[in-house]
Short mmCIF file of C-alpha atoms in Angstrom, two decimals:
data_model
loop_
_atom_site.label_atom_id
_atom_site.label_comp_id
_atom_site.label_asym_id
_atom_site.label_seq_id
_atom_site.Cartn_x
_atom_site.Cartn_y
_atom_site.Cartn_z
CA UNK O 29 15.44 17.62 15.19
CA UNK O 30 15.24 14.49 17.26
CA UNK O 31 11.62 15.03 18.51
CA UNK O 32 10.84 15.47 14.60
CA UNK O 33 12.75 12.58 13.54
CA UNK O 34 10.99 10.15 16.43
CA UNK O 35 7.82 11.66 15.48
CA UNK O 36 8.35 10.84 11.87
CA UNK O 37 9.16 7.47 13.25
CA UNK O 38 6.42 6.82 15.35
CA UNK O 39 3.65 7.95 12.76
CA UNK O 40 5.55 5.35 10.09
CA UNK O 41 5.10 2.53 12.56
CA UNK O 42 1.48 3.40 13.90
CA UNK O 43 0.45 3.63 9.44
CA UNK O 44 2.07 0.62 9.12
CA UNK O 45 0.57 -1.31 12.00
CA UNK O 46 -3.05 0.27 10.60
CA UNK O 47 -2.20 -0.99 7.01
CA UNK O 48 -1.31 -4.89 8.61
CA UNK O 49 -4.87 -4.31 10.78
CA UNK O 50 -6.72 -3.70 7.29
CA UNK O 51 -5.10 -6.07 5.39
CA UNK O 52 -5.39 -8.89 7.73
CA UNK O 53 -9.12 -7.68 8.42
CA UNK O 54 -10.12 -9.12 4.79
CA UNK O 55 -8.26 -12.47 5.04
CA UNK O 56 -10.76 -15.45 4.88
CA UNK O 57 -8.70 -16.20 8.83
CA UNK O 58 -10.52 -12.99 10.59
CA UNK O 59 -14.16 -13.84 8.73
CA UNK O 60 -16.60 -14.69 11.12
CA UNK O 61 -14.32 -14.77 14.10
CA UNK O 62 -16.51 -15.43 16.78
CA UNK O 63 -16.01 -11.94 19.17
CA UNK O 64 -14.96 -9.60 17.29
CA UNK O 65 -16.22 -6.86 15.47
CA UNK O 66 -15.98 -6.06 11.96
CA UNK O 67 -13.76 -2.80 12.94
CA UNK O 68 -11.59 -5.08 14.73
CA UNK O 69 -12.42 -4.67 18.51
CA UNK O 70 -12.86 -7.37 20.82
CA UNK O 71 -16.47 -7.94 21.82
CA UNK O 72 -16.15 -11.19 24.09
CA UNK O 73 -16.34 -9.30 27.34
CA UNK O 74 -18.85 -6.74 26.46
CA UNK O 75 -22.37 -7.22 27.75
CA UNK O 76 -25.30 -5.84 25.46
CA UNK O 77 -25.54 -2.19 26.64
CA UNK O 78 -21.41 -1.95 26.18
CA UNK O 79 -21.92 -3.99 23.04
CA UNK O 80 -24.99 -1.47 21.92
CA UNK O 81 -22.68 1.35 23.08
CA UNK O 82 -19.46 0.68 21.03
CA UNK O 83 -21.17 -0.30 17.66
CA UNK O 84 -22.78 4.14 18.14
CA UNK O 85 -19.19 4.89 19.14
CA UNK O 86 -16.88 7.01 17.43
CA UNK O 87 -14.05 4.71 17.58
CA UNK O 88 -16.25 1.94 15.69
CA UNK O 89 -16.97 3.92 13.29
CA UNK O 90 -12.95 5.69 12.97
CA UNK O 91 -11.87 2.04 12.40
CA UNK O 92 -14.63 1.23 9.48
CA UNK O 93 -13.32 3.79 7.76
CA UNK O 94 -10.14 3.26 8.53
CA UNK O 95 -9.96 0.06 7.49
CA UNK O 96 -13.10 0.22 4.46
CA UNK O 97 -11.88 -2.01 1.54
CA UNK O 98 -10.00 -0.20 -0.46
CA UNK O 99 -6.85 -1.12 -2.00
CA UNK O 100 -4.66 -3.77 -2.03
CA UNK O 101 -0.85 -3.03 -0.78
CA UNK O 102 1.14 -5.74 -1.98
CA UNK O 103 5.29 -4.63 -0.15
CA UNK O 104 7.87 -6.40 -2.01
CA UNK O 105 11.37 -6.36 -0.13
CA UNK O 106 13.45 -6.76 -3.59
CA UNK O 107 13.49 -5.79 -7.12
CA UNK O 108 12.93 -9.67 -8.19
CA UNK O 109 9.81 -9.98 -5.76
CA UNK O 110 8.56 -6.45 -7.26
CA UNK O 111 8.96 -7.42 -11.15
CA UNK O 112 7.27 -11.07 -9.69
CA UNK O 113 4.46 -8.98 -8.57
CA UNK O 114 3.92 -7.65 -11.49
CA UNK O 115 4.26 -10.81 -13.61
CA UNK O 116 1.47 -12.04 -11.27
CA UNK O 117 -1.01 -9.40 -10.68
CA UNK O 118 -1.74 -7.97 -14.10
CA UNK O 119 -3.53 -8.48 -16.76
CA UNK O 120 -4.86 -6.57 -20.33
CA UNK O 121 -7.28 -5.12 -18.45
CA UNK O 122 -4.73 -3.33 -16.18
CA UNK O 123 -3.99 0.47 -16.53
CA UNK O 124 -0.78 1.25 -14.47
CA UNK O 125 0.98 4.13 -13.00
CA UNK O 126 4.45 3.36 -12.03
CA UNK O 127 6.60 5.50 -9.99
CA UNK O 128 10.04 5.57 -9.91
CA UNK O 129 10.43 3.51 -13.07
CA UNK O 130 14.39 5.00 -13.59
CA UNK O 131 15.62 3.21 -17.31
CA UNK O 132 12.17 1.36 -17.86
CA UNK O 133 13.77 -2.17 -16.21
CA UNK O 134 10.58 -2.83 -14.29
CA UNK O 135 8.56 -0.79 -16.85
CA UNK O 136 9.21 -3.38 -19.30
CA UNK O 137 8.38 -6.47 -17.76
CA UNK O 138 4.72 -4.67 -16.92
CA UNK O 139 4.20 -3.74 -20.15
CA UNK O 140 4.09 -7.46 -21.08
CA UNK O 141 1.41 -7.89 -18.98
CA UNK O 142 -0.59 -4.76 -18.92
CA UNK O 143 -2.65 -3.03 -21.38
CA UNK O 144 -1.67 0.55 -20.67
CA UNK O 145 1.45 1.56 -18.63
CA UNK O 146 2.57 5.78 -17.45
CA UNK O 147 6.26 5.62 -15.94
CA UNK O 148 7.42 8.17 -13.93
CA UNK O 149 10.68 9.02 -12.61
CA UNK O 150 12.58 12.96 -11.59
CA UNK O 151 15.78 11.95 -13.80
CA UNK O 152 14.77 13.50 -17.20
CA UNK O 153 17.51 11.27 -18.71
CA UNK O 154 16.47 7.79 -17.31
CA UNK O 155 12.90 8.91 -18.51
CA UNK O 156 14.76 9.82 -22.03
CA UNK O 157 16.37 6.37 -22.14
CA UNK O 158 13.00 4.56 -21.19
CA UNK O 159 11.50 6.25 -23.56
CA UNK O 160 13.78 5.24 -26.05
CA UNK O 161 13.77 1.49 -25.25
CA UNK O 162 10.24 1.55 -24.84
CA UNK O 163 8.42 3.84 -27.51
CA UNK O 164 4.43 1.89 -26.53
CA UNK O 165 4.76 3.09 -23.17
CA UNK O 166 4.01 7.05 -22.05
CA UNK O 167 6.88 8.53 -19.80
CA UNK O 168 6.96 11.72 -17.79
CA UNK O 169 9.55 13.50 -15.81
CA UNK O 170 8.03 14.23 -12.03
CA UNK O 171 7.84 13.94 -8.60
CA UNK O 172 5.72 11.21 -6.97
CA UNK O 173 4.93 13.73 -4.09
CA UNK O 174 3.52 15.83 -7.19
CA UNK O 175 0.04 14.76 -6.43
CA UNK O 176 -1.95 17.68 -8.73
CA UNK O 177 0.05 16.75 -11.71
CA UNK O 178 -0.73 12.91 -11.60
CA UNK O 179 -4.35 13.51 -10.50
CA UNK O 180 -4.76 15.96 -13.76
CA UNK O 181 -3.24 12.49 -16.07
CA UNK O 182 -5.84 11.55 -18.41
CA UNK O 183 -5.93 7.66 -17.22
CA UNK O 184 -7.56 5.31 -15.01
CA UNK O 185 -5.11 3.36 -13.13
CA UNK O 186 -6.00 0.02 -11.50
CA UNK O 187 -2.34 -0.08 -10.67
CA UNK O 188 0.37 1.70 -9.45
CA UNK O 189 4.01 0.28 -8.40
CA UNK O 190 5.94 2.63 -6.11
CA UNK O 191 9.76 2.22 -6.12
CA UNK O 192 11.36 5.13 -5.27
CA UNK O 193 14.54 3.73 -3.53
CA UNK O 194 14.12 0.46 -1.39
CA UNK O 195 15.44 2.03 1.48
CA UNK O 196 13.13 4.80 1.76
CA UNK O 197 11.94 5.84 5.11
CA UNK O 198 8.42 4.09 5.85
CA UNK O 199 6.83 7.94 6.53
CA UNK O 200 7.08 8.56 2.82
CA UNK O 201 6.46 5.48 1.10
CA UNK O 202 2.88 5.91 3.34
CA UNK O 203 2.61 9.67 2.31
CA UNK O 204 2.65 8.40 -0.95
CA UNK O 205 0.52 5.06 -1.31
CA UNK O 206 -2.48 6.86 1.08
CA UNK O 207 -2.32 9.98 -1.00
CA UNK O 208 -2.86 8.07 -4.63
CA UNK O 209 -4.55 5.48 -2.70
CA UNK O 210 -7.53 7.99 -1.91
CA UNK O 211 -6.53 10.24 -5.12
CA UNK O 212 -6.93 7.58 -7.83
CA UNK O 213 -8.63 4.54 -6.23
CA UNK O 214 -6.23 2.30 -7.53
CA UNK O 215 -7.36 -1.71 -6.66
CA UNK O 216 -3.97 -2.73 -6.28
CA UNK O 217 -0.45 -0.32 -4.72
CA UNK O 218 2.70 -2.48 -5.05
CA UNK O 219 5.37 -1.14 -2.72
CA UNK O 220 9.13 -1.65 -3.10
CA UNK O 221 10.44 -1.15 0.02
CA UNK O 222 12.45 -3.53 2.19
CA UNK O 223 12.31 -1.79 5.66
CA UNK O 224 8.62 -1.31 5.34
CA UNK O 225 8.19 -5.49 4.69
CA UNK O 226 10.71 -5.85 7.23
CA UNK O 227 8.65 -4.31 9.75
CA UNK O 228 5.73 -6.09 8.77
CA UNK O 229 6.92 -9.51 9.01
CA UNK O 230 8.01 -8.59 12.89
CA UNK O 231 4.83 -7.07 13.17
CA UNK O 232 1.54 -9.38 15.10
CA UNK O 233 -2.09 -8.55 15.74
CA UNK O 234 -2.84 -8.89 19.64
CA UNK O 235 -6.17 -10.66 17.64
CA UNK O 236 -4.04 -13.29 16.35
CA UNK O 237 -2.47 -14.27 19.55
CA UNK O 238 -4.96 -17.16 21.10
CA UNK O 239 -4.32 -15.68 24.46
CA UNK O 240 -6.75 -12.26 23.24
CA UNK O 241 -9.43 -14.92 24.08
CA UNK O 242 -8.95 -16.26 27.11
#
């Protein structure tokens, strides 16, 4: 079980360091970086027929697609930064899927902001009580590992908040946010999930260091 469990680990960490690569890959700082390449290899070294060679390669082209534009993933360590999130990020035009939406707390501060909202959650009687307190919004009693059921919803989310328990491992919060990410095409995955920001934030690109240059 310990092989499994450092496996588990080690695939968490290598998503998450992929997911900081592409989301650092679109900030305005990595445009036009003189020496790199747009899949995020340094080229500074490389003379043309290495430079000719590694834009036919099959790692070039592994990282384009690993790192295509795609969704957003916005990880929020708290419940206040995740309800700020979605204060900030939607608008009337927004169609959102949110999982793990327990009594319809966070449900409710989206639905002043979105146009169309789907919560949900396993607990049948959380989803009962949302429900309740929230009659404009459409609840349903799953599992977000359920994939075929919420591909078969008749909606197009641009959104989709994932909170199902802060303290999730970071294997399954990835599981989940690549699967809908690819399954729905979402332009925006909010993330609860305080181990997977911590990790982040202790997390650097060997590109951002000055000394990748020298």
């Amino acid at each position: 079980w310990r092989s499994a469990a450092l496996l588990g680990v080690g695939a968490a960490v290598g998503a998450a360091c992929a997911l900081l690569i592409s989301q650092r890959r679109r900030s305005p700082l990595r445009a036009g970086r003189p020496g790199v390449c747009e899949c995020g290899v340094t080229l500074w070294q490389m003379d043309r027929n290495e430079l000719a060679g590694h834009l036919l390669s099959a790692r070039h082209r592994r990282n384009l697609r690993a790192t295509a534009p795609a969704a957003r993933w916005v990880i929020c360590e708290d419940i206040k930064e995740y309800r700020n999130a979605a204060r900030e990020l939607l608008t009337r035009e927004d169609c959102v899927l949110e999982l793990g939406c327990h009594v319809g707390g966070t449900t409710k501060v989206i639905e002043r902001h979105a146009g169309q909202i789907v919560g949900l959650d396993t607990n049948a009687e959380w989803v009962a009580k949302a429900a309740e307190a929230l009659p404009r919004c459409h609840f349903i009693v799953g599992d977000a590992f359920d994939f075929r059921m919420i591909m078969k919803l008749p909606y197009n989310f641009s959104k989709v908040f994932v909170d199902i328990s802060g303290s999730r491992d970071l294997a399954a919060l990835i599981q989940v946010a690549s699967k809908l990410e690819k399954l729905l095409a979402p332009d925006t995955i909010v993330i609860k999930g305080h181990n997977f920001k911590r990790l982040l934030l202790k997390t650097t690109l060997w590109l951002d260091d000055p000394r990748c240059f020298q």
